[in-house]
Amino acid sequence: MTEPVEGTGKHGNPLNSLAIGDDCLVLSHRLAEWITWAPTLEEEVALANLSLDLLGQARALLSRHGDEDELAYLRDPGEFRNCLLVEQPNGDFAHTVVRHLLYTAFLFELYGGHPEDEVAAKGVKEIAYHRDYARVWTLRLGLGTEESHRRMTAALADLWPYTGELFEDDPGLRAPWDAFVGGTLREASLAVPETGQRTGGRRGEHTEHLAALLAEMQSLHREHPGARW
Amino acid sequence: MVTLEEARAIAAAVPDPELPVLTLGDLGILRDVVRREDGGIEVVITPTYSGCPAMDAIRDDLRRALPGASVRTVLSPPWTTDWITEEGRAKLREHGISPPGRAVALTLSPRCPRCRSPRTRLVSRYGSTACKALFTCTDCLEPFEHVKEI
Ligand SMILES: [Zn+2]
């Protein structure tokens, strides 16, 4: 592995390109799982495009650490540094929307604080659209029917425990994230849940969902070593 | 051997695989054409979006148009729709695709490319490619794609 050269962001920490690259890769794969399952054709196209943006960012970030294919396809779960939030299953559409809101609100602040990093400087413009997509769906579902409101509330309760981990490396991102996420939830008449917190992803201690995701993502490459995309 | 000037013109005229009405020059993704130390040509391009799946096809098309040329991809400065040329915007309009406005706000709604009405409605933020959104004109009911500002 080559040692990446990284600058220092506004908040004084370098961009953790291995952890964020893994976040982008895992979330990209989750979104791609919606293909042929999305509720409407427009959402299918949108989710595929969100997935592609994240895959592009993952490739650029991970290639700083070695061969992108080896990193994606040949590491075991314990070697991945992604946060627990992005590996959580798609669930219903509400879970996917809430996961995307919580994560991209974080990534938007993180990238925005690293104008010296070329992936972040480019990615922040893309993630602005992701965050907006998730915000609009949060409003629509939160203010929609009793059923959609109930599903959003359930998704928030399931996913909120994984939000604290996002700020382990850079606690300074918490306040702007709270302002955006809290404001969006209020506007959508959804309550911020009070739950305990679970961490471990950044140390390689994952939920059982990552192993299942990787088994699928890596199966082709492990069966046919050297296959390229 | 082609001159640098000729090479630049050839590279700029290569059509974009996803928006074939536009050339790489129109889109602003052709950043530079330079002479390598060994005398060969190097073409410098930048992707529109990080995950643009057309980059491999673009590299192949450039190497076919300029045999012996190498292609380098850069991410910085990040591509912006402000780099789409006036000619590129006119071509988009002619083909029923609404060109981007100035890359500042997410909220400005584009004019209908068919009847020019400003009364249009966003249907989806993502169209057939990451760079386009889907709109409908509330006056003439035309559905159309809009190259969104970035
Ligand atoms: Zn119209």
Tab-separated table of C-alpha atoms and ligand atoms in Angstrom:
chain	number	residue	atom	x	y	z
A	1	MET	CA	0.000	0.000	0.000
A	2	THR	CA	1.210	3.474	-0.850
A	3	GLU	CA	0.956	6.202	1.755
A	4	PRO	CA	-1.562	8.777	0.513
A	5	VAL	CA	-0.662	12.444	0.582
A	6	GLU	CA	-3.479	14.351	2.182
A	7	GLY	CA	-3.970	17.960	3.123
A	8	THR	CA	-5.675	19.291	6.189
A	9	GLY	CA	-9.259	20.493	6.071
A	10	LYS	CA	-10.941	23.532	7.599
A	11	HIS	CA	-11.481	21.669	10.849
A	12	GLY	CA	-7.847	20.628	11.147
A	13	ASN	CA	-8.230	16.924	10.249
A	14	PRO	CA	-7.113	15.299	6.997
A	15	LEU	CA	-9.829	13.579	4.944
A	16	ASN	CA	-9.844	9.922	5.993
A	17	SER	CA	-9.900	8.678	2.418
A	18	LEU	CA	-9.944	4.948	3.248
A	19	ALA	CA	-12.953	5.249	5.575
A	20	ILE	CA	-14.860	7.616	3.279
A	21	GLY	CA	-13.932	5.557	0.207
A	22	ASP	CA	-15.399	2.498	1.949
A	23	ASP	CA	-18.522	4.462	2.920
A	24	CYS	CA	-19.047	5.478	-0.717
A	25	LEU	CA	-18.410	1.953	-2.026
A	26	VAL	CA	-20.774	0.236	0.412
A	27	LEU	CA	-23.556	2.822	0.028
A	28	SER	CA	-23.156	2.696	-3.757
A	29	HIS	CA	-23.686	-1.070	-3.626
A	30	ARG	CA	-26.748	-0.711	-1.384
A	31	LEU	CA	-28.354	1.771	-3.812
A	32	ALA	CA	-27.557	-0.491	-6.773
A	33	GLU	CA	-29.535	-3.250	-5.022
A	34	TRP	CA	-32.668	-1.196	-5.796
A	35	ILE	CA	-32.203	-1.673	-9.539
A	36	THR	CA	-35.255	-3.596	-10.846
A	37	TRP	CA	-36.939	-3.179	-7.397
A	38	ALA	CA	-37.535	0.587	-7.138
A	39	PRO	CA	-41.101	1.862	-6.567
A	40	THR	CA	-41.219	3.778	-9.879
A	41	LEU	CA	-39.078	4.035	-12.995
A	42	GLU	CA	-38.055	7.622	-12.132
A	43	GLU	CA	-36.803	6.525	-8.702
A	44	GLU	CA	-34.973	3.576	-10.197
A	45	VAL	CA	-33.111	5.915	-12.549
A	46	ALA	CA	-32.433	8.351	-9.716
A	47	LEU	CA	-31.111	5.653	-7.345
A	48	ALA	CA	-28.869	4.249	-10.096
A	49	ASN	CA	-27.426	7.722	-10.693
A	50	LEU	CA	-26.848	8.271	-6.960
A	51	SER	CA	-25.097	4.900	-6.881
A	52	LEU	CA	-22.846	5.834	-9.813
A	53	ASP	CA	-21.775	9.149	-8.243
A	54	LEU	CA	-20.752	7.324	-5.071
A	55	LEU	CA	-18.973	4.594	-7.012
A	56	GLY	CA	-16.923	7.236	-8.842
A	57	GLN	CA	-15.984	8.919	-5.572
A	58	ALA	CA	-15.130	5.538	-4.002
A	59	ARG	CA	-12.844	4.589	-6.882
A	60	ALA	CA	-10.962	7.880	-6.727
A	61	LEU	CA	-10.565	7.715	-2.933
A	62	LEU	CA	-9.644	4.024	-2.695
A	63	SER	CA	-7.109	4.135	-5.523
A	64	ARG	CA	-4.989	6.322	-3.211
A	65	HIS	CA	-4.538	3.222	-1.054
A	66	GLY	CA	-3.670	0.634	-3.688
A	67	ASP	CA	-5.412	-1.292	-6.445
A	68	GLU	CA	-9.113	-0.355	-6.345
A	69	ASP	CA	-10.258	-3.833	-7.414
A	70	GLU	CA	-8.167	-5.604	-4.788
A	71	LEU	CA	-9.457	-3.227	-2.137
A	72	ALA	CA	-13.075	-3.675	-3.177
A	73	TYR	CA	-13.062	-7.391	-3.854
A	74	LEU	CA	-10.395	-9.057	-1.764
A	75	ARG	CA	-10.738	-7.574	1.718
A	76	ASP	CA	-12.670	-9.317	4.480
A	77	PRO	CA	-15.362	-7.455	6.441
A	78	GLY	CA	-12.961	-6.727	9.307
A	79	GLU	CA	-10.698	-4.794	6.930
A	80	PHE	CA	-13.442	-2.402	5.813
A	81	ARG	CA	-13.519	0.982	7.562
A	82	ASN	CA	-16.980	2.165	6.502
A	83	CYS	CA	-19.409	3.459	9.123
A	84	LEU	CA	-22.214	1.150	10.264
A	85	LEU	CA	-24.934	3.442	8.853
A	86	VAL	CA	-24.155	2.802	5.168
A	87	GLU	CA	-24.126	-1.002	5.497
A	88	GLN	CA	-27.656	-1.121	6.966
A	89	PRO	CA	-30.081	-2.907	4.610
A	90	ASN	CA	-32.283	-0.983	2.191
A	91	GLY	CA	-35.429	-2.039	4.048
A	92	ASP	CA	-38.438	-0.207	2.620
A	93	PHE	CA	-38.071	2.999	0.610
A	94	ALA	CA	-38.382	5.035	3.848
A	95	HIS	CA	-35.273	3.343	5.260
A	96	THR	CA	-33.332	4.086	2.078
A	97	VAL	CA	-34.430	7.739	2.142
A	98	VAL	CA	-33.599	8.199	5.828
A	99	ARG	CA	-30.206	6.495	5.466
A	100	HIS	CA	-29.409	8.756	2.505
A	101	LEU	CA	-30.498	11.895	4.350
A	102	LEU	CA	-28.466	11.070	7.467
A	103	TYR	CA	-25.348	10.051	5.548
A	104	THR	CA	-25.258	12.636	2.744
A	105	ALA	CA	-25.927	15.489	5.205
A	106	PHE	CA	-22.701	14.328	6.890
A	107	LEU	CA	-20.748	13.828	3.647
A	108	PHE	CA	-21.812	17.260	2.383
A	109	GLU	CA	-20.327	18.926	5.483
A	110	LEU	CA	-17.204	16.745	5.369
A	111	TYR	CA	-16.477	17.387	1.677
A	112	GLY	CA	-17.294	21.076	2.097
A	113	GLY	CA	-14.587	21.297	4.763
A	114	HIS	CA	-11.939	19.870	2.414
A	115	PRO	CA	-11.648	22.195	-0.592
A	116	GLU	CA	-7.953	21.175	-0.831
A	117	ASP	CA	-8.967	17.592	-1.715
A	118	GLU	CA	-9.900	17.158	-5.393
A	119	VAL	CA	-12.390	14.340	-4.791
A	120	ALA	CA	-14.129	16.318	-2.048
A	121	ALA	CA	-14.133	19.524	-4.100
A	122	LYS	CA	-15.855	17.750	-6.967
A	123	GLY	CA	-17.980	15.452	-4.808
A	124	VAL	CA	-19.525	18.233	-2.739
A	125	LYS	CA	-21.401	19.483	-5.797
A	126	GLU	CA	-22.800	16.013	-6.478
A	127	ILE	CA	-23.658	15.336	-2.843
A	128	ALA	CA	-25.561	18.637	-2.701
A	129	TYR	CA	-28.027	17.009	-5.118
A	130	HIS	CA	-28.096	13.777	-3.113
A	131	ARG	CA	-28.894	15.652	0.090
A	132	ASP	CA	-31.579	17.611	-1.700
A	133	TYR	CA	-33.092	14.412	-3.152
A	134	ALA	CA	-33.244	12.848	0.323
A	135	ARG	CA	-34.633	16.046	1.873
A	136	VAL	CA	-37.456	16.322	-0.665
A	137	TRP	CA	-38.434	12.672	-0.145
A	138	THR	CA	-38.266	13.106	3.633
A	139	LEU	CA	-40.734	15.987	3.395
A	140	ARG	CA	-43.003	14.133	0.992
A	141	LEU	CA	-43.138	10.962	3.110
A	142	GLY	CA	-43.160	12.709	6.478
A	143	LEU	CA	-46.066	14.916	5.428
A	144	GLY	CA	-47.701	12.269	3.224
A	145	THR	CA	-50.098	9.659	4.558
A	146	GLU	CA	-50.390	8.116	8.008
A	147	GLU	CA	-48.676	5.041	6.585
A	148	SER	CA	-45.725	6.929	5.060
A	149	HIS	CA	-45.282	8.934	8.293
A	150	ARG	CA	-45.313	5.729	10.339
A	151	ARG	CA	-42.695	4.122	8.072
A	152	MET	CA	-40.425	7.193	8.249
A	153	THR	CA	-40.682	7.194	12.047
A	154	ALA	CA	-39.740	3.513	12.127
A	155	ALA	CA	-36.791	4.078	9.765
A	156	LEU	CA	-35.505	6.935	11.915
A	157	ALA	CA	-35.716	4.791	15.048
A	158	ASP	CA	-33.789	1.980	13.302
A	159	LEU	CA	-31.049	4.159	11.808
A	160	TRP	CA	-30.508	6.917	14.359
A	161	PRO	CA	-28.283	4.692	16.561
A	162	TYR	CA	-25.663	4.740	13.780
A	163	THR	CA	-25.381	8.533	13.452
A	164	GLY	CA	-23.062	9.262	16.372
A	165	GLU	CA	-20.273	7.279	14.736
A	166	LEU	CA	-20.177	9.713	11.800
A	167	PHE	CA	-18.589	12.373	13.999
A	168	GLU	CA	-15.869	10.274	15.665
A	169	ASP	CA	-13.136	11.680	13.421
A	170	ASP	CA	-14.425	15.232	13.257
A	171	PRO	CA	-16.822	16.343	16.024
A	172	GLY	CA	-16.964	19.814	14.462
A	173	LEU	CA	-19.285	18.516	11.743
A	174	ARG	CA	-21.996	17.658	14.255
A	175	ALA	CA	-23.504	21.144	14.680
A	176	PRO	CA	-24.103	21.920	10.979
A	177	TRP	CA	-25.392	18.352	10.482
A	178	ASP	CA	-27.810	18.739	13.411
A	179	ALA	CA	-29.034	22.026	11.963
A	180	PHE	CA	-29.764	20.542	8.532
A	181	VAL	CA	-31.138	17.167	9.616
A	182	GLY	CA	-33.047	18.586	12.578
A	183	GLY	CA	-34.538	21.348	10.428
A	184	THR	CA	-35.587	18.883	7.720
A	185	LEU	CA	-37.203	16.510	10.235
A	186	ARG	CA	-39.067	19.364	11.920
A	187	GLU	CA	-40.337	20.556	8.558
A	188	ALA	CA	-41.455	16.988	7.792
A	189	SER	CA	-43.197	16.786	11.214
A	190	LEU	CA	-40.922	13.917	12.226
A	191	ALA	CA	-39.366	13.702	15.685
A	192	VAL	CA	-35.660	13.251	16.364
A	193	PRO	CA	-35.540	9.838	18.074
A	194	GLU	CA	-33.872	9.301	21.420
A	195	THR	CA	-31.850	6.129	21.113
A	196	GLY	CA	-28.578	4.650	22.264
A	197	GLN	CA	-25.582	4.724	19.917
A	198	ARG	CA	-23.591	1.947	18.247
A	199	THR	CA	-20.112	2.372	16.819
A	200	GLY	CA	-17.306	0.129	15.572
A	201	GLY	CA	-17.305	0.391	11.766
A	202	ARG	CA	-14.257	2.655	11.645
A	203	ARG	CA	-12.350	-0.017	13.620
A	204	GLY	CA	-13.558	-2.860	11.416
A	205	GLU	CA	-16.221	-4.093	13.872
A	206	HIS	CA	-19.280	-4.342	11.647
A	207	THR	CA	-22.899	-5.425	11.926
A	208	GLU	CA	-23.733	-8.786	10.363
A	209	HIS	CA	-25.123	-6.977	7.301
A	210	LEU	CA	-21.708	-6.098	5.850
A	211	ALA	CA	-20.601	-9.719	5.480
A	212	ALA	CA	-23.755	-10.527	3.499
A	213	LEU	CA	-23.307	-7.472	1.283
A	214	LEU	CA	-19.662	-8.301	0.585
A	215	ALA	CA	-20.429	-11.962	-0.110
A	216	GLU	CA	-22.622	-10.823	-2.976
A	217	MET	CA	-20.401	-7.964	-4.156
A	218	GLN	CA	-17.212	-10.051	-4.131
A	219	SER	CA	-18.510	-13.412	-5.381
A	220	LEU	CA	-17.769	-12.843	-9.085
A	221	HIS	CA	-14.256	-11.558	-8.478
A	222	ARG	CA	-13.391	-14.318	-6.023
A	223	GLU	CA	-14.630	-17.000	-8.415
A	224	HIS	CA	-12.909	-15.430	-11.421
A	225	PRO	CA	-9.766	-13.725	-10.112
A	226	GLY	CA	-8.567	-10.935	-12.357
A	227	ALA	CA	-11.990	-10.123	-13.853
A	228	ARG	CA	-12.036	-6.368	-14.529
A	229	TRP	CA	-14.921	-3.936	-14.616
B	1	MET	CA	2.557	14.489	-37.815
B	2	VAL	CA	-0.417	16.586	-36.723
B	3	THR	CA	0.263	20.012	-35.274
B	4	LEU	CA	-0.920	20.809	-31.762
B	5	GLU	CA	-3.529	23.102	-33.284
B	6	GLU	CA	-4.884	20.304	-35.509
B	7	ALA	CA	-4.854	17.823	-32.630
B	8	ARG	CA	-6.827	20.261	-30.479
B	9	ALA	CA	-9.446	20.689	-33.217
B	10	ILE	CA	-9.746	16.918	-33.729
B	11	ALA	CA	-10.104	16.224	-29.983
B	12	ALA	CA	-12.624	19.041	-29.547
B	13	ALA	CA	-14.793	17.647	-32.365
B	14	VAL	CA	-15.150	14.140	-30.841
B	15	PRO	CA	-18.830	13.653	-29.893
B	16	ASP	CA	-19.803	12.912	-26.295
B	17	PRO	CA	-21.087	9.302	-26.104
B	18	GLU	CA	-24.012	10.192	-23.803
B	19	LEU	CA	-24.989	13.540	-25.321
B	20	PRO	CA	-23.925	12.951	-28.933
B	21	VAL	CA	-25.351	16.307	-30.087
B	22	LEU	CA	-22.450	17.867	-28.173
B	23	THR	CA	-18.743	17.529	-28.765
B	24	LEU	CA	-16.147	17.200	-26.005
B	25	GLY	CA	-15.256	20.814	-26.786
B	26	ASP	CA	-18.888	21.994	-26.438
B	27	LEU	CA	-19.211	20.239	-23.061
B	28	GLY	CA	-16.018	21.711	-21.662
B	29	ILE	CA	-14.635	18.337	-20.630
B	30	LEU	CA	-11.657	18.730	-22.976
B	31	ARG	CA	-9.242	20.630	-20.730
B	32	ASP	CA	-6.011	20.688	-22.700
B	33	VAL	CA	-4.032	19.203	-25.572
B	34	VAL	CA	-0.269	19.244	-25.038
B	35	ARG	CA	2.923	17.921	-26.588
B	36	ARG	CA	4.565	15.125	-24.577
B	37	GLU	CA	8.344	15.107	-24.044
B	38	ASP	CA	8.661	12.278	-26.589
B	39	GLY	CA	6.870	14.422	-29.180
B	40	GLY	CA	3.507	12.612	-28.943
B	41	ILE	CA	0.178	14.212	-28.118
B	42	GLU	CA	-1.435	14.170	-24.664
B	43	VAL	CA	-5.113	14.978	-24.305
B	44	VAL	CA	-6.328	16.126	-20.878
B	45	ILE	CA	-9.997	15.561	-19.988
B	46	THR	CA	-12.167	15.858	-16.881
B	47	PRO	CA	-15.356	13.912	-16.057
B	48	THR	CA	-18.689	15.712	-15.768
B	49	TYR	CA	-19.669	13.634	-12.696
B	50	SER	CA	-17.308	11.468	-10.582
B	51	GLY	CA	-19.066	8.279	-11.669
B	52	CYS	CA	-19.524	9.191	-15.336
B	53	PRO	CA	-19.675	5.762	-17.000
B	54	ALA	CA	-18.731	7.230	-20.392
B	55	MET	CA	-15.126	8.043	-19.477
B	56	ASP	CA	-13.707	4.789	-20.847
B	57	ALA	CA	-15.605	5.249	-24.112
B	58	ILE	CA	-14.363	8.855	-24.345
B	59	ARG	CA	-10.752	7.754	-23.843
B	60	ASP	CA	-11.147	5.101	-26.560
B	61	ASP	CA	-12.771	7.593	-28.957
B	62	LEU	CA	-9.944	10.082	-28.425
B	63	ARG	CA	-7.241	7.471	-29.033
B	64	ARG	CA	-9.045	6.413	-32.204
B	65	ALA	CA	-9.322	10.024	-33.415
B	66	LEU	CA	-5.680	10.756	-32.585
B	67	PRO	CA	-3.634	7.585	-33.094
B	68	GLY	CA	-0.680	7.484	-30.704
B	69	ALA	CA	-2.131	10.084	-28.362
B	70	SER	CA	-2.310	9.424	-24.623
B	71	VAL	CA	-5.231	10.589	-22.502
B	72	ARG	CA	-4.904	11.924	-18.973
B	73	THR	CA	-7.892	12.455	-16.666
B	74	VAL	CA	-7.886	15.232	-14.078
B	75	LEU	CA	-10.484	15.988	-11.377
B	76	SER	CA	-9.405	19.504	-10.501
B	77	PRO	CA	-10.744	22.076	-11.065
B	78	PRO	CA	-14.115	20.286	-10.905
B	79	TRP	CA	-16.243	20.414	-14.053
B	80	THR	CA	-19.073	22.916	-14.031
B	81	THR	CA	-21.974	23.374	-16.443
B	82	ASP	CA	-20.707	26.953	-16.847
B	83	TRP	CA	-18.048	25.421	-19.157
B	84	ILE	CA	-20.673	24.334	-21.716
B	85	THR	CA	-20.112	26.707	-24.637
B	86	GLU	CA	-22.738	29.016	-26.154
B	87	GLU	CA	-22.707	26.831	-29.248
B	88	GLY	CA	-23.251	23.774	-27.034
B	89	ARG	CA	-26.229	25.450	-25.350
B	90	ALA	CA	-27.758	26.303	-28.723
B	91	LYS	CA	-27.358	22.676	-29.868
B	92	LEU	CA	-29.023	21.368	-26.696
B	93	ARG	CA	-31.977	23.720	-27.220
B	94	GLU	CA	-32.297	22.631	-30.873
B	95	HIS	CA	-32.537	19.031	-29.700
B	96	GLY	CA	-35.247	19.697	-27.133
B	97	ILE	CA	-32.923	19.552	-24.102
B	98	SER	CA	-32.998	22.566	-21.824
B	99	PRO	CA	-29.487	23.972	-21.276
B	100	PRO	CA	-28.270	24.756	-17.742
B	101	GLY	CA	-28.512	28.214	-16.197
B	102	ARG	CA	-25.639	29.761	-14.255
B	103	ALA	CA	-24.364	27.255	-11.711
B	104	VAL	CA	-25.584	28.897	-8.524
B	105	ALA	CA	-28.983	27.743	-7.318
B	106	LEU	CA	-30.824	24.437	-7.228
B	107	THR	CA	-34.184	26.132	-7.353
B	108	LEU	CA	-34.466	28.119	-10.623
B	109	SER	CA	-36.855	26.350	-12.938
B	110	PRO	CA	-35.840	26.122	-16.602
B	111	ARG	CA	-37.840	27.342	-19.591
B	112	CYS	CA	-39.622	24.838	-21.811
B	113	PRO	CA	-37.359	24.189	-24.841
B	114	ARG	CA	-40.493	23.767	-27.033
B	115	CYS	CA	-42.714	26.773	-26.232
B	116	ARG	CA	-40.250	28.812	-24.110
B	117	SER	CA	-42.744	28.982	-21.227
B	118	PRO	CA	-41.139	29.611	-17.827
B	119	ARG	CA	-43.939	27.617	-16.167
B	120	THR	CA	-42.321	24.194	-15.807
B	121	ARG	CA	-42.461	21.541	-13.106
B	122	LEU	CA	-39.679	19.280	-11.821
B	123	VAL	CA	-40.617	15.596	-12.246
B	124	SER	CA	-37.356	14.009	-11.101
B	125	ARG	CA	-33.932	15.349	-10.150
B	126	TYR	CA	-32.248	12.555	-12.112
B	127	GLY	CA	-32.852	11.750	-15.777
B	128	SER	CA	-31.313	9.206	-18.119
B	129	THR	CA	-27.866	10.393	-17.013
B	130	ALA	CA	-26.662	12.017	-13.776
B	131	CYS	CA	-26.284	15.381	-15.518
B	132	LYS	CA	-29.956	15.691	-16.470
B	133	ALA	CA	-33.222	16.220	-14.585
B	134	LEU	CA	-36.754	15.570	-15.876
B	135	PHE	CA	-39.249	18.426	-16.216
B	136	THR	CA	-42.725	18.927	-17.664
B	137	CYS	CA	-44.006	22.156	-19.200
B	138	THR	CA	-47.265	23.147	-17.498
B	139	ASP	CA	-48.350	25.180	-20.568
B	140	CYS	CA	-47.711	22.866	-23.541
B	141	LEU	CA	-47.357	19.683	-21.423
B	142	GLU	CA	-44.075	18.757	-23.138
B	143	PRO	CA	-41.898	16.498	-20.970
B	144	PHE	CA	-38.242	17.470	-21.387
B	145	GLU	CA	-34.759	16.936	-20.009
B	146	HIS	CA	-32.769	19.733	-18.428
B	147	VAL	CA	-28.998	19.733	-17.981
B	148	LYS	CA	-28.874	20.655	-14.303
B	149	GLU	CA	-26.561	23.285	-12.955
B	150	ILE	CA	-23.489	21.985	-11.166
C	1	ZN	ZN	-43.871	24.188	-23.267
